[in-house]
PDB file of C-alpha atoms and ligand atoms in Angstrom:
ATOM      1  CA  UNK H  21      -6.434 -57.677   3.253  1.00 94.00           C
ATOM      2  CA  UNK H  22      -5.421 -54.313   1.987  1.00 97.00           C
ATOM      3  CA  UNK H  23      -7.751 -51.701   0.940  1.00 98.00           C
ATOM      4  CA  UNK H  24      -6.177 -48.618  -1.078  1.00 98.00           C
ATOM      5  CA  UNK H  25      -7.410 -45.911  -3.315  1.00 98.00           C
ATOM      6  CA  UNK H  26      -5.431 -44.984  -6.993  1.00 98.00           C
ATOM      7  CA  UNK H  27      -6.691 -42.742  -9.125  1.00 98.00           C
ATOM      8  CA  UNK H  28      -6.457 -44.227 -12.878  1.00 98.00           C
ATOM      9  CA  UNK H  29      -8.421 -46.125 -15.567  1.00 98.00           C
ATOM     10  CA  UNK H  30      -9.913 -49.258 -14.026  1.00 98.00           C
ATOM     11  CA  UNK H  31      -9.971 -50.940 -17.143  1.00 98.00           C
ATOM     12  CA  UNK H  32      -5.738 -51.650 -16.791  1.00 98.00           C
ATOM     13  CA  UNK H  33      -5.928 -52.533 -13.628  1.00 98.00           C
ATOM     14  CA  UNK H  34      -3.957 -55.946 -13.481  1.00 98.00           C
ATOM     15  CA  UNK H  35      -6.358 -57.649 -11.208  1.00 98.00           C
ATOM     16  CA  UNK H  36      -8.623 -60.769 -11.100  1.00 98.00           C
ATOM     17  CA  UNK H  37     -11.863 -58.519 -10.868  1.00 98.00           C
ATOM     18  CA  UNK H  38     -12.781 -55.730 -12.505  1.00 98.00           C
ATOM     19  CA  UNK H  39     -16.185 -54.727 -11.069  1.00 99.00           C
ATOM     20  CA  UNK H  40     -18.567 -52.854 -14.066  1.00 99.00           C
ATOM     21  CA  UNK H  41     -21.072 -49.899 -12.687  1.00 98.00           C
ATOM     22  CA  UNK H  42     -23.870 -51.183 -15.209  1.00 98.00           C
ATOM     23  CA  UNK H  43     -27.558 -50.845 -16.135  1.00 98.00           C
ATOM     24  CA  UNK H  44     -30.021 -53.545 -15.069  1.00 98.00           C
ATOM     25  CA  UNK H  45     -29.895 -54.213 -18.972  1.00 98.00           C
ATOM     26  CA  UNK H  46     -26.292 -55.440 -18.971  1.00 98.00           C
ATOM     27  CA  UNK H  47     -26.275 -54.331 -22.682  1.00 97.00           C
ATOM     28  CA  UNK H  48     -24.162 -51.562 -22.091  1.00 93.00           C
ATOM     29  CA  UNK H  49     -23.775 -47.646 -21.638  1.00 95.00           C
ATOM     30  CA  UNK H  50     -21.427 -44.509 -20.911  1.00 97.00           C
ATOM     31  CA  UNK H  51     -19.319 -44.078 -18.160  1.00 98.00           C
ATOM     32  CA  UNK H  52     -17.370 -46.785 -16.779  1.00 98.00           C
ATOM     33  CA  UNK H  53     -19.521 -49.464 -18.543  1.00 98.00           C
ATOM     34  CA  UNK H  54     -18.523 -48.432 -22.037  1.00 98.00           C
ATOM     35  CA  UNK H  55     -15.036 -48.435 -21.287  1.00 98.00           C
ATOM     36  CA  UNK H  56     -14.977 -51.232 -20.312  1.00 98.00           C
ATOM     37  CA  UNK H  57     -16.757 -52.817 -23.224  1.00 98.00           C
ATOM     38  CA  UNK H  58     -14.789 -50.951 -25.671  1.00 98.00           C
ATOM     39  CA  UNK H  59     -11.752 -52.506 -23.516  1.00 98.00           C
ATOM     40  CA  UNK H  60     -12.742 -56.369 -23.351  1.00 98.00           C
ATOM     41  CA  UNK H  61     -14.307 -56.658 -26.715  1.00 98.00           C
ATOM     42  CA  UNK H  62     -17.490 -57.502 -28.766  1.00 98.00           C
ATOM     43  CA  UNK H  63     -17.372 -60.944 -27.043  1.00 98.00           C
ATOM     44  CA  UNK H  64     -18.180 -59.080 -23.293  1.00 98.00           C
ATOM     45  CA  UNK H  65     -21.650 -57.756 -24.823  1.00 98.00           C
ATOM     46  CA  UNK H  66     -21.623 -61.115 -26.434  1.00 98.00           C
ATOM     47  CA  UNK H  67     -21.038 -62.920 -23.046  1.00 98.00           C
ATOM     48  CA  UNK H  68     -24.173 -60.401 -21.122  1.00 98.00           C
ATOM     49  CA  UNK H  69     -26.341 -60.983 -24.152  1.00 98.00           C
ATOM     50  CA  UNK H  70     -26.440 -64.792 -23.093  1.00 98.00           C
ATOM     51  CA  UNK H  71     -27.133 -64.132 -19.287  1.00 98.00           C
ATOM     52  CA  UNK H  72     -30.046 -62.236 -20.676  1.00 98.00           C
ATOM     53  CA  UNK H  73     -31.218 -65.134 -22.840  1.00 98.00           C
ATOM     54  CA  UNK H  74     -30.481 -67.543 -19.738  1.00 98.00           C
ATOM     55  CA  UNK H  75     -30.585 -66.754 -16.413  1.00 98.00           C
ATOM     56  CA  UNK H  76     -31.590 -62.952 -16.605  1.00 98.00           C
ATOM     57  CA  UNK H  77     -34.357 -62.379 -18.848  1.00 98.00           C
ATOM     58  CA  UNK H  78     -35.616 -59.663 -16.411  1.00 98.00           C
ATOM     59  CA  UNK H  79     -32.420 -57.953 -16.580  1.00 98.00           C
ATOM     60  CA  UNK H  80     -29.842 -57.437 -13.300  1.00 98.00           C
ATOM     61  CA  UNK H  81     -31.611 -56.495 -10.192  1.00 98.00           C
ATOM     62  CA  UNK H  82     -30.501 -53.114  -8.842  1.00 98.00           C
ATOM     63  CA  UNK H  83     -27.870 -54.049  -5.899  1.00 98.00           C
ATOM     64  CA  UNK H  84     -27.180 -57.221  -7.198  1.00 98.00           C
ATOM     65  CA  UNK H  85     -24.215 -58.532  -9.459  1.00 98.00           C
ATOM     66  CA  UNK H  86     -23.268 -61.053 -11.984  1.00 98.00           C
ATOM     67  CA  UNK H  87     -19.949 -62.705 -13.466  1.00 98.00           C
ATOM     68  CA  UNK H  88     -18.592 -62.779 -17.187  1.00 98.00           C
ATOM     69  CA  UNK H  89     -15.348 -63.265 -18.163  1.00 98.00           C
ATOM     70  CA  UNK H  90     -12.641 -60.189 -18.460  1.00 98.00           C
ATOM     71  CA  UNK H  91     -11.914 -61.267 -22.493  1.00 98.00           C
ATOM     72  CA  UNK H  92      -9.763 -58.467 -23.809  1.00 98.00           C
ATOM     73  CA  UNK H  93      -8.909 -56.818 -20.225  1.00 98.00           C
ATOM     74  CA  UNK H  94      -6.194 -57.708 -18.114  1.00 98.00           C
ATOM     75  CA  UNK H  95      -8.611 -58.701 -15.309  1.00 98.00           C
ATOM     76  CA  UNK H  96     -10.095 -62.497 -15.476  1.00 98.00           C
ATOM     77  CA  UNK H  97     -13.041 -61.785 -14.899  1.00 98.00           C
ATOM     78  CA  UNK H  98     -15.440 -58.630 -14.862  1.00 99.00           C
ATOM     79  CA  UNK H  99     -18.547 -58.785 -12.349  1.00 99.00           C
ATOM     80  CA  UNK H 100     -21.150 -56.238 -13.187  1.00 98.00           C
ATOM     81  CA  UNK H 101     -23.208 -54.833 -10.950  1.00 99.00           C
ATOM     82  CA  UNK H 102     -26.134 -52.419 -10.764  1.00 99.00           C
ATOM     83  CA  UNK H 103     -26.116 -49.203  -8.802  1.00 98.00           C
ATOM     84  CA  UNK H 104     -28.993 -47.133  -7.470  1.00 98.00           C
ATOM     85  CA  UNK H 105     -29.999 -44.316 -10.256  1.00 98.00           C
ATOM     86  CA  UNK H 106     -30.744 -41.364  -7.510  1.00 98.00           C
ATOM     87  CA  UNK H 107     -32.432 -39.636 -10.405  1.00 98.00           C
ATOM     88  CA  UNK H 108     -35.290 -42.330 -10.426  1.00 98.00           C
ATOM     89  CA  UNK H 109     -35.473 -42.026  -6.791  1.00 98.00           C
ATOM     90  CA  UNK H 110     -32.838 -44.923  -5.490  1.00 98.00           C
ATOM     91  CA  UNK H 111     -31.803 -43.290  -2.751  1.00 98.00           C
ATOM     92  CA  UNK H 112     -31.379 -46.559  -0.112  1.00 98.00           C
ATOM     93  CA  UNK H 113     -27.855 -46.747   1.047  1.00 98.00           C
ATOM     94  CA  UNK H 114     -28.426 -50.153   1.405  1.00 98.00           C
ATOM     95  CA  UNK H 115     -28.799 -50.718  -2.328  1.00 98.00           C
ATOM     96  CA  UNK H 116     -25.394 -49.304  -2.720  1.00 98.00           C
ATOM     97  CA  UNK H 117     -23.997 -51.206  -0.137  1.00 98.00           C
ATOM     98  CA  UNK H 118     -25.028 -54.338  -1.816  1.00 98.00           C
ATOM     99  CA  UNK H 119     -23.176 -53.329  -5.176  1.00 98.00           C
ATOM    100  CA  UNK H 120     -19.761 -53.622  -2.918  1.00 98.00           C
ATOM    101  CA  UNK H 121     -21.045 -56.831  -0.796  1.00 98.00           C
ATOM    102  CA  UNK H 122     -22.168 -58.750  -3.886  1.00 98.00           C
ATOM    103  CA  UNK H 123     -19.351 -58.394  -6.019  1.00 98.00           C
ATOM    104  CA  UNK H 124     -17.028 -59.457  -3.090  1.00 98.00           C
ATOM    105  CA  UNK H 125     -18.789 -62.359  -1.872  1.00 97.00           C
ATOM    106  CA  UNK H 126     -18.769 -63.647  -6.045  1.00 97.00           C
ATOM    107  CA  UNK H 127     -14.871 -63.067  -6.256  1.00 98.00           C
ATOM    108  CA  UNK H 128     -14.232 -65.379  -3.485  1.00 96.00           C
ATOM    109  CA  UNK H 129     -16.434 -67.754  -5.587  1.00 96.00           C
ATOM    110  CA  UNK H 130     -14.577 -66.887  -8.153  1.00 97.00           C
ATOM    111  CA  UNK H 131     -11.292 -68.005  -6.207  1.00 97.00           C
ATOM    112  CA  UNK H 132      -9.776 -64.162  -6.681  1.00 98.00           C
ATOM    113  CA  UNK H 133      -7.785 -62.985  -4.847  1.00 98.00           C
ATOM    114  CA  UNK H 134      -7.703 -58.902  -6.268  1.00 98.00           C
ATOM    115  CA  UNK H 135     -10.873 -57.035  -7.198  1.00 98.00           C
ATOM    116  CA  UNK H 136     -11.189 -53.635  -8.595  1.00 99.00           C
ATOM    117  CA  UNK H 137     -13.980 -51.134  -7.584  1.00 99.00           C
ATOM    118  CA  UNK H 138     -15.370 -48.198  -9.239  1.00 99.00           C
ATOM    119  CA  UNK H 139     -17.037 -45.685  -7.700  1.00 99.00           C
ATOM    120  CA  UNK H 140     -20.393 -47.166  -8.320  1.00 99.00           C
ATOM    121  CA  UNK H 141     -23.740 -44.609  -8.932  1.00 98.00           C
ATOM    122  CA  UNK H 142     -21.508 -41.386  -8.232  1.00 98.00           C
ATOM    123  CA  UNK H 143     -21.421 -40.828 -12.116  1.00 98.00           C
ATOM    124  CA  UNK H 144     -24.627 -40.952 -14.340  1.00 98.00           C
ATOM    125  CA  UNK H 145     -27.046 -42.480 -11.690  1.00 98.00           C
ATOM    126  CA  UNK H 146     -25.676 -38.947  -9.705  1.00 98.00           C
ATOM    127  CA  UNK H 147     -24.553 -40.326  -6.070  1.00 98.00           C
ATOM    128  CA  UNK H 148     -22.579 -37.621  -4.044  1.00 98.00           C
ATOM    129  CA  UNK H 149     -18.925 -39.014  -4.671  1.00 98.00           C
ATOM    130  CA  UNK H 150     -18.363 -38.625  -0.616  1.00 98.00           C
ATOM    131  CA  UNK H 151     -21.338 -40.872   0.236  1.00 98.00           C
ATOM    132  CA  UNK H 152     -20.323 -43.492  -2.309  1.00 98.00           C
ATOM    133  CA  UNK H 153     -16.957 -43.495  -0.706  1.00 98.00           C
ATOM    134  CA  UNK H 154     -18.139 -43.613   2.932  1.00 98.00           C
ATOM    135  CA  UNK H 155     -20.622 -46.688   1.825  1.00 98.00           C
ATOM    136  CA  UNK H 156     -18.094 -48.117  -0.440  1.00 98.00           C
ATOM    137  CA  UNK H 157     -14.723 -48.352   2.126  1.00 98.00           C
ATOM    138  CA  UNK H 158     -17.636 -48.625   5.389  1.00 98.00           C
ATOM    139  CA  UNK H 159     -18.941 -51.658   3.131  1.00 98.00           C
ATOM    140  CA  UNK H 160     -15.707 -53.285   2.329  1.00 98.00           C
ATOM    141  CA  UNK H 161     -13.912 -52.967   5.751  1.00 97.00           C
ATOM    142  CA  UNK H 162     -17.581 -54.544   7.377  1.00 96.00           C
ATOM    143  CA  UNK H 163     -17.215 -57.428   5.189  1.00 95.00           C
ATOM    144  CA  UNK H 164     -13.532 -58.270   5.863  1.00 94.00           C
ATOM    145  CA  UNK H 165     -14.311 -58.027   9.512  1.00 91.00           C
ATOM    146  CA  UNK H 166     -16.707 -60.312   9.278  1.00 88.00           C
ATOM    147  CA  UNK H 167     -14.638 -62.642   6.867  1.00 68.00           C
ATOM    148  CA  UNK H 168     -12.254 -62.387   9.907  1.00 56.00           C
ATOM    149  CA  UNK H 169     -14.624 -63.054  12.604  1.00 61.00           C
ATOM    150  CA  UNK H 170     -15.690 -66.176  10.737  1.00 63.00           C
ATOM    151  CA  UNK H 171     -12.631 -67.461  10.131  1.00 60.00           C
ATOM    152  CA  UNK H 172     -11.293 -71.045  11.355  1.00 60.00           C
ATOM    153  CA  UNK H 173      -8.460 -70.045  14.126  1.00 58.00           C
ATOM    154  CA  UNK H 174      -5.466 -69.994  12.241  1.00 51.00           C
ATOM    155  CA  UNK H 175      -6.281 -69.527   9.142  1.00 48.00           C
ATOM    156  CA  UNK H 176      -5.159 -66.003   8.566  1.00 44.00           C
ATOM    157  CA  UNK H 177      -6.602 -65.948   4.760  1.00 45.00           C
ATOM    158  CA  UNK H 178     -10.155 -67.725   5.344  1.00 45.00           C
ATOM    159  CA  UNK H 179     -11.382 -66.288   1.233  1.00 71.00           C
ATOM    160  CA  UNK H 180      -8.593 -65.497  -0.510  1.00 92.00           C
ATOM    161  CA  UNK H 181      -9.082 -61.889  -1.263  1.00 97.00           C
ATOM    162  CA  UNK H 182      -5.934 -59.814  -0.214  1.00 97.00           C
ATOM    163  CA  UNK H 183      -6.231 -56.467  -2.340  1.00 98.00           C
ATOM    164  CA  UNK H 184      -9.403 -54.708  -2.468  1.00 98.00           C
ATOM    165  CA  UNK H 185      -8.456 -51.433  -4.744  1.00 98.00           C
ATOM    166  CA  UNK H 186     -11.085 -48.516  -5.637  1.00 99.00           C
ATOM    167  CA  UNK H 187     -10.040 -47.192  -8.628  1.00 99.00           C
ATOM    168  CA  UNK H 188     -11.098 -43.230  -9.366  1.00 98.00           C
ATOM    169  CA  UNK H 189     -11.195 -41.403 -12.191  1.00 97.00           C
ATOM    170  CA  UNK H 190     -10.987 -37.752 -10.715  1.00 97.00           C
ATOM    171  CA  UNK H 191      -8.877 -36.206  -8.588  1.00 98.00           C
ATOM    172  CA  UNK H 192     -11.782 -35.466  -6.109  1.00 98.00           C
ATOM    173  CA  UNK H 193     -13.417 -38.660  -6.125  1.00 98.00           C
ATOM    174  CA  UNK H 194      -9.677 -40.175  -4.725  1.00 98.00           C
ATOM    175  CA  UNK H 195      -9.769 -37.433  -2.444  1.00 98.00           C
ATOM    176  CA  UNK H 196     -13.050 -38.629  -1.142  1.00 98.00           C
ATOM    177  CA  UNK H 197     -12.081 -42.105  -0.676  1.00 98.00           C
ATOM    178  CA  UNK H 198      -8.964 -41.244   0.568  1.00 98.00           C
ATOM    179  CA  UNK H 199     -10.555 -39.497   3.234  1.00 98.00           C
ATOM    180  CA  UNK H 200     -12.993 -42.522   4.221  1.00 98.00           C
ATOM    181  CA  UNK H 201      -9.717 -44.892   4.153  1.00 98.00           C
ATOM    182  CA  UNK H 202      -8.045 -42.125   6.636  1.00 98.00           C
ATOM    183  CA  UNK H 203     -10.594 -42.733   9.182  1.00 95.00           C
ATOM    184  CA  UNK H 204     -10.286 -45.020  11.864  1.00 78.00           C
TER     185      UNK H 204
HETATM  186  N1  AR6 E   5     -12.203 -46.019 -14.749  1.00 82.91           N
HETATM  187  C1  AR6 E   5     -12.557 -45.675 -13.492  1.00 82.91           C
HETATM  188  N2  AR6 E   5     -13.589 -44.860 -13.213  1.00 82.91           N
HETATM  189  C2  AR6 E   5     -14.305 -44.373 -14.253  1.00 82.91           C
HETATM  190  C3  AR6 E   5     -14.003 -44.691 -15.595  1.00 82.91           C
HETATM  191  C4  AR6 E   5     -12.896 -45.550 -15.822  1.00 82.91           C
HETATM  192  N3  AR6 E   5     -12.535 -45.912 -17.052  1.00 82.91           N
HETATM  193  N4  AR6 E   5     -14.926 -44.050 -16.394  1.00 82.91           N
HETATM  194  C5  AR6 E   5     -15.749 -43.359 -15.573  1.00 82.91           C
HETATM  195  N5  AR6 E   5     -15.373 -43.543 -14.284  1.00 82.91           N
HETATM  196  P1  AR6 E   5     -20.645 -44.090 -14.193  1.00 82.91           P
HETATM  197  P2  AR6 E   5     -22.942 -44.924 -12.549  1.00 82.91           P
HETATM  198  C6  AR6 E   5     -15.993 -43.017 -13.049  1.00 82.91           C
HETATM  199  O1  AR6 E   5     -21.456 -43.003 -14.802  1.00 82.91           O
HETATM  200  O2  AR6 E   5     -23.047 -43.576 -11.929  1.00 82.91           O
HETATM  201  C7  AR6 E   5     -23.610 -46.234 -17.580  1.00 82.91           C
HETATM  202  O3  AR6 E   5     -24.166 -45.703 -18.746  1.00 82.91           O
HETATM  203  C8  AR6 E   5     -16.915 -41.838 -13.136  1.00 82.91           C
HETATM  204  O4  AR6 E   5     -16.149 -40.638 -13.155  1.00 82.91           O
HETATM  205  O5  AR6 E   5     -19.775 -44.897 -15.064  1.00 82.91           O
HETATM  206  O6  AR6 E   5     -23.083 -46.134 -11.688  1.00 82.91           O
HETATM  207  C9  AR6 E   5     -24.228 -47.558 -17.174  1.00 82.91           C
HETATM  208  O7  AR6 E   5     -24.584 -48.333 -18.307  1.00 82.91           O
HETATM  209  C10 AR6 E   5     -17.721 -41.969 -11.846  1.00 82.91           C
HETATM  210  O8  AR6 E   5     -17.018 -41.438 -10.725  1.00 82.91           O
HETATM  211  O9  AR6 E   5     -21.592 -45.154 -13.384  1.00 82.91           O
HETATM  212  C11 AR6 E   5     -25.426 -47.125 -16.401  1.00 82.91           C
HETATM  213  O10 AR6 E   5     -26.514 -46.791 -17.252  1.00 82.91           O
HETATM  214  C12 AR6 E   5     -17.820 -43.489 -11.636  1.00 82.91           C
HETATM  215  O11 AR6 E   5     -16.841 -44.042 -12.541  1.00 82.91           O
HETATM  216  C13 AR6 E   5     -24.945 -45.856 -15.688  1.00 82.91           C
HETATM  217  O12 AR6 E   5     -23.903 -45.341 -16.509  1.00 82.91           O
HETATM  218  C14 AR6 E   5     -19.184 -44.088 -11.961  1.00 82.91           C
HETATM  219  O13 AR6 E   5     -19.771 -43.391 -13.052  1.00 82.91           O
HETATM  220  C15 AR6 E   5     -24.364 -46.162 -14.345  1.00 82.91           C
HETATM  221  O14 AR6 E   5     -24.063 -44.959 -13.689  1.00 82.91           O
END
């Protein structure tokens, strides 16, 4: 499974899951979320408007994460999940953590085999970029190690997922993951 870093717009990436930064409302926002609605389409706010009705009439839990269809992207599918806001006080690496688990463990539900990550909560909701990256690529390389360690013996691709790609929008916030993806 290969994990890289690219600094671009996530919302070309040519993958089967784009992963949305949203708001427990899943109505949208700024930031990544509203680029990625204005990407997909009227039918994306369309699609979270009837998880609301349905299944989430509470809204999306911080940490956890939910699948819609991509519509207008190139991705298949976009699974949005809901970073801590460390300007109400979300501060638990272990809610972050989740928002890279989650989404990972519904692609291979999914049957992906290529997901897309922002850097979740280092915009609006005001995470250091370098501590999203450390929990992001820390998160990511944990699971596939564990995917691995789970695995049948010879079965070299137990879940299907073989690109894992964090896509930043700065120049610093690549540098940062870049960094994390340097380390042993
Ligand atoms: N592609 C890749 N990265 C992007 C893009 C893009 N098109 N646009 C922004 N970024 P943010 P959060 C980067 O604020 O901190 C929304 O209003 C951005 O530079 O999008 O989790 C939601 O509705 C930053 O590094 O997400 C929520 O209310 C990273 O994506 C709230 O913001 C995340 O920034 C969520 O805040």
């Amino acid at each position: 499974m290969l994990i890289e870093a690219v600094q671009g717009d996530i919302t070309t990436q040519d993958v089967d899951v784009v992963v949305n930064a949203a708001n427990s409302s899943l109505l949208g926002g700024g930031g990544v979320d509203g680029a990625i609605h204005a990407a997909a389409g009227p039918e994306l706010l369309r699609a979270c408007r009837e998880l609301r009705r349905t299944v989430l009439p509470d809204g999306l839990p911080v940490g956890d994460a939910v699948a819609t269809p991509g519509f207008g992207l190139p991705a298949r599918w976009v699974v949005h999940t809901v970073g801590p806001n460390l300007h109400a006080g979300q501060s638990d690496p272990v809610l972050l953590e989740s928002c890279f688990a989650r989404p990972l463990e519904l692609a291979v539900e999914l049957g992906a085999s290529s997901i897309a990550f922002p850097a979740v909560s280092a915009g609006i909701y005001g995470w250091p970029v370098a501590e999203v990256a450390r929990i992001a690529v820390g998160t990511v390389r944990m699971w596939r190690d564990g995917v691995q360690q789970d695995a049948e013996p010879g079965r070299t691709r137990p879940q299907g997922i073989e690109l894992v790609r964090f896509v930043l929008f700065s120049p610093d916030a690549l540098d940062a993951f870049q960094r994390e993806l340097a380390r042993a």
